[in-house]
């Protein structure tokens, strides 16, 4: 039977209406105290996509809604942040950072006071770093973590490794086991491994740590070696440590194949890599020292710290052991390693070892981005290393979940002025940062940066 034409037209309209309704969804009214980023392009980092014209609602420390702006109506108590033409991305992480001691040792330099600790935390946050994995614990530092958590101090969410396991701090397997237990009980988040542990001490540490449920990461002690550390369950290998030494133990014609093999093992065992490429080129001696000594961001850290960097650099360049050609070869092998690891799906985490040599907290991530770019990482892959991967790494380690923009995630956000997926350097230009639901506009951030700069002009 032939349908009357009017019926067909009505049916078509009805269908169009249903489709329109399901796309637009019902309008939600936001009541009570909240923040809302409106008309913003959201880069949720769940996949490589941009959601245009969204409203993102935050209550307390948490994202409570991500929806098209036309479907959200804001109540009177909602503070609106206009995101038109801008991009909202999850906050970034410094996964190999340092937080200075709150109780400095007696021989510590004068600048190492509580003001310096607070400035350091602020510098991280000002760059959009909302999470720092502190890779060297100091006595009483865990209190600092609580002070940030309860809002007494502005700073990134802290996850702290305890005092380091190294050749000086550990003198027997028994001592290693005792200190693993003690650090777990004290509430440290992970164990930091430095060079100098014997294989027996390392194994005792690893077995005890795996047993009581605390992870360990950092360097690869030479007596342990890369493959053994991976077998024993080292969770993160920082500075790509141990890989070049491992590859150099083979003849040149075998190295390519060995590289592929070790990368596959790294991936299969779920080892995370924190490359810290920029810092390592400094340590190797292949970095551009003249350029580094002129970094503008050095004005935000104490002069004595900067002169310490500069005298280290002079000693490095004057040393008969420094061979620039060899250092450049080493650096290029590290670049190949990072490139191949990334291409093969090894999980990479953003880290710069701030505030080590010329890595000024916060600012140093932009230096590191350039090195990641040189290792063929796309802007999206670089962002993943500082956001989604970080959330995945901390999954189950924290009661809060973060690293992507989704309902229920911790409200760690950067309002970027231009699309960072087009150019990773666009991340330098932002309108403000939200850390665990606390909003800081770029004007507030710049004011405090100016105060920090001023305070270090006077210091001797
Ligand atoms: Zn470090």
CSV table of C-alpha atoms and ligand atoms in Angstrom, one decimal:
chain,number,residue,atom,x,y,z
A,1,UNK,CA,0.0,0.0,0.0
A,2,UNK,CA,1.2,3.5,-0.9
A,3,UNK,CA,1.7,5.8,2.2
A,4,UNK,CA,0.0,9.2,1.9
A,5,UNK,CA,2.6,11.9,1.4
A,6,UNK,CA,1.5,13.9,4.4
A,7,UNK,CA,2.1,10.9,6.7
A,8,UNK,CA,5.6,10.6,5.3
A,9,UNK,CA,6.4,14.2,6.0
A,10,UNK,CA,5.0,14.0,9.6
A,11,UNK,CA,7.0,10.9,10.2
A,12,UNK,CA,10.2,12.6,8.9
A,13,UNK,CA,9.7,15.5,11.2
A,14,UNK,CA,9.0,13.3,14.2
A,15,UNK,CA,12.2,11.3,13.5
A,16,UNK,CA,14.2,14.5,13.1
A,17,UNK,CA,12.9,15.7,16.5
A,18,UNK,CA,13.9,12.5,18.2
A,19,UNK,CA,17.4,12.7,16.8
A,20,UNK,CA,17.7,16.3,17.8
A,21,UNK,CA,16.5,15.5,21.3
A,22,UNK,CA,19.0,12.7,21.8
A,23,UNK,CA,21.8,14.8,20.5
A,24,UNK,CA,21.0,17.8,22.7
A,25,UNK,CA,19.9,16.0,25.8
A,26,UNK,CA,17.8,17.5,28.6
A,27,UNK,CA,18.9,20.9,30.1
A,28,UNK,CA,20.5,20.5,33.5
A,29,UNK,CA,20.3,23.2,36.1
A,30,UNK,CA,23.4,23.6,38.3
A,31,UNK,CA,22.5,24.7,41.9
A,32,UNK,CA,24.7,25.4,44.9
A,33,UNK,CA,28.3,26.6,45.0
A,34,UNK,CA,30.3,25.4,42.0
A,35,UNK,CA,32.7,26.5,39.3
A,36,UNK,CA,31.8,26.2,35.7
A,37,UNK,CA,34.0,26.6,32.6
A,38,UNK,CA,31.6,27.6,29.9
A,39,UNK,CA,31.7,27.4,26.0
A,40,UNK,CA,35.1,25.8,26.2
A,41,UNK,CA,36.8,23.2,23.9
A,42,UNK,CA,37.5,20.2,26.1
A,43,UNK,CA,40.4,17.9,25.3
A,44,UNK,CA,39.4,15.1,27.7
A,45,UNK,CA,42.5,13.0,27.0
A,46,UNK,CA,40.5,9.8,26.9
A,47,UNK,CA,41.3,9.8,23.2
A,48,UNK,CA,42.7,12.2,20.7
A,49,UNK,CA,39.6,14.4,20.3
A,50,UNK,CA,38.3,17.9,21.0
A,51,UNK,CA,34.7,18.4,22.3
A,52,UNK,CA,33.6,21.8,21.2
A,53,UNK,CA,31.4,24.2,23.2
A,54,UNK,CA,31.3,22.4,26.5
A,55,UNK,CA,30.5,23.3,30.1
A,56,UNK,CA,32.5,21.7,32.8
A,57,UNK,CA,31.1,21.9,36.3
A,58,UNK,CA,33.3,21.5,39.4
A,59,UNK,CA,32.0,21.0,43.0
A,60,UNK,CA,34.6,20.8,45.8
A,61,UNK,CA,37.6,18.9,44.4
A,62,UNK,CA,35.7,17.0,41.7
A,63,UNK,CA,34.4,17.4,38.2
A,64,UNK,CA,30.7,16.7,38.4
A,65,UNK,CA,29.5,17.4,34.8
A,66,UNK,CA,30.9,17.6,31.3
A,67,UNK,CA,28.1,18.5,28.8
A,68,UNK,CA,27.4,20.7,25.8
A,69,UNK,CA,26.9,24.3,27.0
A,70,UNK,CA,23.4,24.5,25.5
A,71,UNK,CA,22.3,21.8,27.9
A,72,UNK,CA,23.5,23.4,31.1
A,73,UNK,CA,21.9,26.2,33.0
A,74,UNK,CA,23.9,27.8,35.8
A,75,UNK,CA,22.4,28.8,39.1
A,76,UNK,CA,23.2,32.0,41.0
A,77,UNK,CA,25.9,30.5,43.2
A,78,UNK,CA,28.0,29.2,40.3
A,79,UNK,CA,31.2,31.0,39.5
A,80,UNK,CA,31.5,31.1,35.7
A,81,UNK,CA,34.8,31.0,33.9
A,82,UNK,CA,34.3,31.9,30.3
A,83,UNK,CA,36.3,29.5,28.2
A,84,UNK,CA,35.2,30.7,24.7
A,85,UNK,CA,37.8,30.0,22.1
A,86,UNK,CA,40.0,28.3,24.7
A,87,UNK,CA,41.0,24.7,25.5
A,88,UNK,CA,40.5,22.8,28.8
A,89,UNK,CA,43.0,20.0,29.4
A,90,UNK,CA,43.7,17.9,32.5
A,91,UNK,CA,46.5,19.2,34.8
A,92,UNK,CA,50.0,17.9,34.2
A,93,UNK,CA,52.4,16.0,36.4
A,94,UNK,CA,56.1,16.2,37.2
A,95,UNK,CA,56.7,12.5,37.8
A,96,UNK,CA,60.3,12.9,38.8
A,97,UNK,CA,60.3,16.0,40.9
A,98,UNK,CA,61.8,17.1,44.1
A,99,UNK,CA,60.2,18.9,47.0
A,100,UNK,CA,62.8,20.7,49.2
A,101,UNK,CA,63.1,19.7,52.9
A,102,UNK,CA,60.8,21.4,55.4
A,103,UNK,CA,63.4,20.6,58.1
A,104,UNK,CA,66.6,21.3,56.3
A,105,UNK,CA,69.8,19.5,57.6
A,106,UNK,CA,72.2,21.8,59.6
A,107,UNK,CA,74.6,22.1,56.7
A,108,UNK,CA,71.9,23.2,54.2
A,109,UNK,CA,72.3,26.5,52.3
A,110,UNK,CA,70.5,29.5,53.8
A,111,UNK,CA,67.9,29.8,51.0
A,112,UNK,CA,66.5,26.4,52.0
A,113,UNK,CA,63.8,27.7,54.3
A,114,UNK,CA,60.0,27.2,54.3
A,115,UNK,CA,59.5,30.1,51.9
A,116,UNK,CA,61.6,28.2,49.4
A,117,UNK,CA,59.5,25.1,49.9
A,118,UNK,CA,56.3,27.1,49.3
A,119,UNK,CA,57.8,28.9,46.3
A,120,UNK,CA,58.8,25.6,44.8
A,121,UNK,CA,55.3,24.2,45.2
A,122,UNK,CA,53.8,27.4,43.7
A,123,UNK,CA,56.2,27.3,40.6
A,124,UNK,CA,55.0,23.8,39.8
A,125,UNK,CA,51.3,24.8,40.1
A,126,UNK,CA,51.8,28.0,38.1
A,127,UNK,CA,52.8,25.9,35.1
A,128,UNK,CA,49.8,23.7,35.3
A,129,UNK,CA,51.5,20.9,37.2
A,130,UNK,CA,48.9,19.6,39.6
A,131,UNK,CA,50.6,16.4,40.6
A,132,UNK,CA,54.2,15.9,41.7
A,133,UNK,CA,55.8,12.6,42.4
A,134,UNK,CA,58.6,13.6,44.8
A,135,UNK,CA,61.5,11.4,44.3
A,136,UNK,CA,63.5,11.9,47.5
A,137,UNK,CA,61.9,12.0,50.9
A,138,UNK,CA,63.1,14.2,53.7
A,139,UNK,CA,62.2,13.8,57.4
A,140,UNK,CA,58.8,15.3,58.3
A,141,UNK,CA,57.9,15.9,54.6
A,142,UNK,CA,54.7,13.8,54.8
A,143,UNK,CA,53.2,16.7,56.8
A,144,UNK,CA,53.6,18.9,53.8
A,145,UNK,CA,51.5,16.5,51.7
A,146,UNK,CA,48.7,16.8,54.2
A,147,UNK,CA,49.0,20.6,54.3
A,148,UNK,CA,48.5,20.8,50.5
A,149,UNK,CA,45.7,18.2,50.7
A,150,UNK,CA,43.7,20.2,53.3
A,151,UNK,CA,44.2,23.5,51.5
A,152,UNK,CA,46.7,25.2,54.0
A,153,UNK,CA,49.2,25.5,51.2
A,154,UNK,CA,48.8,26.0,47.4
A,155,UNK,CA,50.6,23.3,45.6
A,156,UNK,CA,50.3,20.2,43.4
A,157,UNK,CA,49.0,17.0,44.9
A,158,UNK,CA,52.0,15.2,46.3
A,159,UNK,CA,53.1,11.6,46.2
A,160,UNK,CA,56.3,11.1,48.0
A,161,UNK,CA,59.1,8.6,47.9
A,162,UNK,CA,60.8,8.1,51.2
A,163,UNK,CA,64.5,8.7,51.9
A,164,UNK,CA,66.6,6.9,49.3
A,165,UNK,CA,67.9,3.3,49.2
A,166,UNK,CA,71.6,3.6,48.1
A,167,UNK,CA,75.1,2.4,48.8
A,168,UNK,CA,75.4,4.7,51.8
A,169,UNK,CA,72.0,4.3,53.4
A,170,UNK,CA,71.9,0.5,53.2
A,171,UNK,CA,74.7,-1.8,54.3
A,172,UNK,CA,73.0,-5.2,54.5
A,173,UNK,CA,70.0,-7.1,53.1
A,174,UNK,CA,68.5,-7.1,56.7
A,175,UNK,CA,68.8,-3.3,56.8
A,176,UNK,CA,67.0,-3.1,53.5
A,177,UNK,CA,64.1,-5.1,54.7
A,178,UNK,CA,63.9,-3.1,57.9
A,179,UNK,CA,63.8,0.2,56.0
A,180,UNK,CA,61.1,-1.1,53.6
A,181,UNK,CA,58.8,-1.9,56.5
A,182,UNK,CA,59.6,1.3,58.3
A,183,UNK,CA,58.9,3.5,55.2
A,184,UNK,CA,55.7,1.7,54.4
A,185,UNK,CA,54.5,2.2,58.1
A,186,UNK,CA,55.5,5.9,58.1
A,187,UNK,CA,53.2,6.4,55.1
A,188,UNK,CA,55.6,7.1,52.2
A,189,UNK,CA,54.0,6.3,48.8
A,190,UNK,CA,57.0,4.5,47.2
A,191,UNK,CA,60.6,3.7,47.6
A,192,UNK,CA,63.4,5.5,45.8
A,193,UNK,CA,66.3,3.5,44.5
A,194,UNK,CA,69.7,5.1,43.9
A,195,UNK,CA,73.0,3.6,42.7
A,196,UNK,CA,75.2,1.6,45.1
A,197,UNK,CA,72.9,-1.2,46.3
A,198,UNK,CA,74.4,-4.7,46.0
A,199,UNK,CA,72.3,-7.3,44.3
A,200,UNK,CA,71.6,-9.0,47.6
A,201,UNK,CA,70.4,-5.8,49.2
A,202,UNK,CA,68.3,-4.9,46.1
A,203,UNK,CA,66.7,-8.3,46.1
A,204,UNK,CA,65.9,-8.2,49.8
A,205,UNK,CA,64.4,-4.7,49.3
A,206,UNK,CA,62.3,-5.9,46.2
A,207,UNK,CA,61.0,-9.0,47.8
A,208,UNK,CA,60.0,-7.2,51.0
A,209,UNK,CA,58.4,-4.3,49.0
A,210,UNK,CA,56.4,-6.7,46.8
A,211,UNK,CA,55.4,-8.6,49.9
A,212,UNK,CA,54.0,-5.7,51.9
A,213,UNK,CA,52.7,-3.8,48.9
A,214,UNK,CA,54.8,-0.7,48.3
A,215,UNK,CA,56.3,0.0,44.9
A,216,UNK,CA,59.9,1.0,44.1
A,217,UNK,CA,61.4,3.1,41.3
A,218,UNK,CA,64.3,5.3,40.3
A,219,UNK,CA,67.8,4.2,39.2
A,220,UNK,CA,69.3,0.9,38.2
A,221,UNK,CA,72.2,0.0,40.5
A,222,UNK,CA,75.0,-1.4,38.4
A,223,UNK,CA,75.4,-4.6,40.5
A,224,UNK,CA,71.7,-5.3,39.8
A,225,UNK,CA,71.5,-4.6,36.1
A,226,UNK,CA,68.6,-3.6,34.0
A,227,UNK,CA,67.0,-7.0,33.2
A,228,UNK,CA,67.2,-8.2,36.8
A,229,UNK,CA,65.6,-5.0,38.1
A,230,UNK,CA,62.7,-5.5,35.7
A,231,UNK,CA,62.4,-9.1,36.7
A,232,UNK,CA,62.2,-8.1,40.4
A,233,UNK,CA,59.3,-5.7,39.6
A,234,UNK,CA,60.8,-2.2,39.6
A,235,UNK,CA,57.8,-0.1,38.7
A,236,UNK,CA,59.4,3.0,37.2
A,237,UNK,CA,62.8,3.3,35.6
A,238,UNK,CA,63.7,7.0,35.8
A,239,UNK,CA,66.2,8.8,33.4
A,240,UNK,CA,66.0,5.7,31.1
A,241,UNK,CA,68.7,4.5,33.5
A,242,UNK,CA,70.5,1.3,32.8
A,243,UNK,CA,69.4,1.0,29.1
A,244,UNK,CA,72.5,2.5,27.5
A,245,UNK,CA,74.8,0.5,29.8
A,246,UNK,CA,72.9,-2.6,28.9
A,247,UNK,CA,73.1,-1.9,25.1
A,248,UNK,CA,76.8,-1.1,25.4
A,249,UNK,CA,77.5,-4.5,26.9
A,250,UNK,CA,76.8,-6.0,23.4
A,251,UNK,CA,78.8,-5.8,20.1
A,252,UNK,CA,77.6,-3.0,17.9
A,253,UNK,CA,76.0,-5.3,15.3
A,254,UNK,CA,73.8,-6.9,18.0
A,255,UNK,CA,72.6,-3.6,19.6
A,256,UNK,CA,69.6,-3.0,17.3
A,257,UNK,CA,68.2,-6.4,18.0
A,258,UNK,CA,68.9,-6.1,21.8
A,259,UNK,CA,67.2,-2.7,21.8
A,260,UNK,CA,64.1,-4.3,20.3
A,261,UNK,CA,64.2,-7.1,22.8
A,262,UNK,CA,64.7,-5.0,25.9
A,263,UNK,CA,61.9,-2.6,24.8
A,264,UNK,CA,59.5,-5.6,24.4
A,265,UNK,CA,60.5,-6.8,27.9
A,266,UNK,CA,59.9,-3.3,29.3
A,267,UNK,CA,56.5,-3.2,27.8
A,268,UNK,CA,55.5,-6.8,28.8
A,269,UNK,CA,56.5,-6.2,32.4
A,270,UNK,CA,54.5,-2.9,32.5
A,271,UNK,CA,57.6,-0.9,33.5
A,272,UNK,CA,57.0,2.9,33.4
A,273,UNK,CA,59.7,5.1,31.9
A,274,UNK,CA,60.4,8.7,33.1
A,275,UNK,CA,62.9,9.9,30.5
A,276,UNK,CA,64.1,13.3,32.0
A,277,UNK,CA,65.9,13.8,28.7
A,278,UNK,CA,66.8,17.5,29.2
A,279,UNK,CA,68.4,17.0,32.6
A,280,UNK,CA,70.3,14.0,31.3
A,281,UNK,CA,71.9,15.9,28.4
A,282,UNK,CA,73.0,18.4,31.0
A,283,UNK,CA,74.6,15.6,33.2
A,284,UNK,CA,76.2,14.0,30.2
A,285,UNK,CA,77.7,17.4,29.1
A,286,UNK,CA,76.0,17.5,25.6
A,287,UNK,CA,73.6,20.3,26.5
A,288,UNK,CA,73.9,23.9,25.4
A,289,UNK,CA,75.4,25.4,28.6
A,290,UNK,CA,75.5,29.0,27.3
A,291,UNK,CA,71.8,28.9,26.5
A,292,UNK,CA,70.9,27.3,29.8
A,293,UNK,CA,72.8,29.9,31.8
A,294,UNK,CA,70.6,32.6,30.2
A,295,UNK,CA,67.2,30.8,30.9
A,296,UNK,CA,64.8,33.6,31.9
A,297,UNK,CA,63.1,31.4,34.5
A,298,UNK,CA,66.3,31.3,36.6
A,299,UNK,CA,65.0,34.5,38.2
A,300,UNK,CA,62.4,32.6,40.1
A,301,UNK,CA,64.9,30.5,42.1
A,302,UNK,CA,67.5,31.6,44.7
A,303,UNK,CA,70.7,33.1,43.3
A,304,UNK,CA,72.8,30.7,45.3
A,305,UNK,CA,71.1,27.8,43.7
A,306,UNK,CA,71.8,29.3,40.2
A,307,UNK,CA,75.5,29.9,41.0
A,308,UNK,CA,75.6,26.3,42.2
A,309,UNK,CA,74.3,25.2,38.8
A,310,UNK,CA,76.9,27.4,37.1
A,311,UNK,CA,79.9,26.2,39.0
A,312,UNK,CA,78.8,22.6,38.4
A,313,UNK,CA,78.6,23.4,34.7
A,314,UNK,CA,82.1,24.9,34.7
A,315,UNK,CA,83.6,21.9,36.5
A,316,UNK,CA,81.8,19.6,34.1
A,317,UNK,CA,83.1,21.4,31.0
A,318,UNK,CA,86.6,21.7,32.4
A,319,UNK,CA,86.8,18.1,33.5
A,320,UNK,CA,89.3,15.9,31.6
A,321,UNK,CA,86.6,13.1,31.8
A,322,UNK,CA,84.1,15.1,29.8
A,323,UNK,CA,84.1,14.1,26.1
A,324,UNK,CA,81.5,16.2,24.3
A,325,UNK,CA,81.5,13.9,21.2
A,326,UNK,CA,80.9,10.8,23.3
A,327,UNK,CA,78.2,12.7,25.3
A,328,UNK,CA,76.4,13.6,22.1
A,329,UNK,CA,76.5,10.0,20.9
A,330,UNK,CA,75.1,8.9,24.2
A,331,UNK,CA,72.4,11.5,24.0
A,332,UNK,CA,71.4,10.4,20.5
A,333,UNK,CA,71.1,6.8,21.6
A,334,UNK,CA,68.8,8.0,24.4
A,335,UNK,CA,66.7,9.8,21.8
A,336,UNK,CA,66.5,6.6,19.8
A,337,UNK,CA,65.5,4.7,22.9
A,338,UNK,CA,62.7,7.1,23.8
A,339,UNK,CA,61.5,7.2,20.2
A,340,UNK,CA,61.4,3.4,19.9
A,341,UNK,CA,59.8,3.0,23.4
A,342,UNK,CA,57.1,5.4,22.4
A,343,UNK,CA,56.5,3.8,19.0
A,344,UNK,CA,56.2,0.3,20.7
A,345,UNK,CA,53.7,1.4,23.3
A,346,UNK,CA,56.0,1.6,26.4
A,347,UNK,CA,54.2,3.8,29.0
A,348,UNK,CA,56.0,7.1,29.3
A,349,UNK,CA,55.7,9.5,32.2
A,350,UNK,CA,56.6,13.2,32.0
A,351,UNK,CA,59.4,14.2,34.4
A,352,UNK,CA,62.3,16.7,34.5
A,353,UNK,CA,64.0,16.2,37.9
A,354,UNK,CA,63.2,19.8,39.0
A,355,UNK,CA,64.9,21.6,40.7
A,356,UNK,CA,68.0,19.9,39.6
A,357,UNK,CA,70.5,21.6,37.3
A,358,UNK,CA,68.7,24.3,35.2
A,359,UNK,CA,65.4,22.4,35.6
A,360,UNK,CA,63.3,25.2,37.2
A,361,UNK,CA,60.1,23.7,38.6
A,362,UNK,CA,57.2,24.1,36.2
A,363,UNK,CA,59.2,25.8,33.5
A,364,UNK,CA,61.3,22.7,32.9
A,365,UNK,CA,58.5,20.8,31.4
A,366,UNK,CA,58.5,23.1,28.4
A,367,UNK,CA,62.2,22.3,27.9
A,368,UNK,CA,61.5,18.6,28.2
A,369,UNK,CA,58.6,18.8,25.6
A,370,UNK,CA,61.2,19.8,23.0
A,371,UNK,CA,63.3,16.7,23.7
A,372,UNK,CA,60.2,14.5,23.5
A,373,UNK,CA,59.4,16.2,20.2
A,374,UNK,CA,62.8,15.4,18.9
A,375,UNK,CA,62.1,11.7,19.9
A,376,UNK,CA,59.2,11.8,17.4
A,377,UNK,CA,56.5,12.1,20.1
A,378,UNK,CA,53.4,13.9,18.9
A,379,UNK,CA,51.8,16.7,21.0
A,380,UNK,CA,49.0,14.3,21.9
A,381,UNK,CA,51.5,11.6,23.0
A,382,UNK,CA,53.5,14.2,25.0
A,383,UNK,CA,50.2,15.2,26.7
A,384,UNK,CA,49.3,11.6,27.5
A,385,UNK,CA,52.6,11.2,29.3
A,386,UNK,CA,51.7,14.1,31.6
A,387,UNK,CA,48.0,13.4,32.1
A,388,UNK,CA,46.2,10.1,31.2
A,389,UNK,CA,49.2,7.9,31.9
A,390,UNK,CA,49.7,9.6,35.2
A,391,UNK,CA,46.1,8.9,36.2
A,392,UNK,CA,46.7,5.3,35.2
A,393,UNK,CA,49.9,5.0,37.1
A,394,UNK,CA,48.2,6.3,40.3
A,395,UNK,CA,45.1,4.2,39.7
A,396,UNK,CA,44.5,2.2,42.9
A,397,UNK,CA,47.3,4.1,44.8
A,398,UNK,CA,45.0,7.0,45.6
A,399,UNK,CA,41.3,7.3,46.6
A,400,UNK,CA,40.9,10.1,44.0
A,401,UNK,CA,41.1,9.5,40.3
A,402,UNK,CA,42.5,12.0,37.8
A,403,UNK,CA,44.4,12.6,34.5
A,404,UNK,CA,41.4,12.9,32.2
A,405,UNK,CA,38.4,15.2,32.0
A,406,UNK,CA,35.4,13.2,33.0
A,407,UNK,CA,32.6,13.2,35.6
A,408,UNK,CA,34.0,12.1,39.0
A,409,UNK,CA,37.6,12.9,38.3
A,410,UNK,CA,39.6,15.3,40.5
A,411,UNK,CA,39.3,18.8,39.2
A,412,UNK,CA,42.9,19.4,38.0
A,413,UNK,CA,42.7,21.5,34.9
A,414,UNK,CA,44.5,24.0,32.7
A,415,UNK,CA,42.6,26.6,30.6
A,416,UNK,CA,44.9,26.9,27.6
A,417,UNK,CA,44.5,29.8,25.2
A,418,UNK,CA,45.4,27.9,22.0
A,419,UNK,CA,45.1,24.3,21.0
A,420,UNK,CA,48.0,22.3,22.4
A,421,UNK,CA,47.4,19.4,20.1
A,422,UNK,CA,48.5,21.6,17.2
A,423,UNK,CA,51.6,22.8,19.0
A,424,UNK,CA,52.8,21.6,22.4
A,425,UNK,CA,54.4,25.0,23.0
A,426,UNK,CA,50.8,26.4,23.2
A,427,UNK,CA,50.7,25.1,26.8
A,428,UNK,CA,52.9,28.0,27.9
A,429,UNK,CA,50.0,30.4,27.3
A,430,UNK,CA,47.2,29.7,29.7
A,431,UNK,CA,44.4,31.7,31.4
A,432,UNK,CA,44.6,29.9,34.7
A,433,UNK,CA,45.0,26.6,36.6
A,434,UNK,CA,42.6,24.6,38.7
A,435,UNK,CA,44.3,22.3,41.3
A,436,UNK,CA,41.9,20.0,43.2
A,437,UNK,CA,39.0,22.4,42.6
A,438,UNK,CA,41.0,25.6,43.6
A,439,UNK,CA,41.1,28.2,40.8
A,440,UNK,CA,44.0,30.5,40.1
A,441,UNK,CA,43.7,33.0,37.3
A,442,UNK,CA,46.8,33.9,35.3
A,443,UNK,CA,46.7,37.4,36.8
A,444,UNK,CA,46.9,36.0,40.3
A,445,UNK,CA,49.7,33.6,39.2
A,446,UNK,CA,51.7,36.4,37.5
A,447,UNK,CA,51.4,38.6,40.7
A,448,UNK,CA,52.9,35.9,42.8
A,449,UNK,CA,55.6,35.1,40.3
A,450,UNK,CA,56.6,38.8,40.4
A,451,UNK,CA,56.8,38.6,44.2
A,452,UNK,CA,59.0,35.5,44.0
A,453,UNK,CA,61.3,37.2,41.5
A,454,UNK,CA,61.5,40.3,43.6
A,455,UNK,CA,62.4,38.3,46.8
A,456,UNK,CA,65.4,36.7,45.0
A,457,UNK,CA,66.7,40.0,43.7
A,458,UNK,CA,67.5,41.0,47.3
A,459,UNK,CA,68.9,37.7,48.5
A,460,UNK,CA,72.7,37.4,48.5
B,1,LIG,ZN1,66.0,13.2,41.0
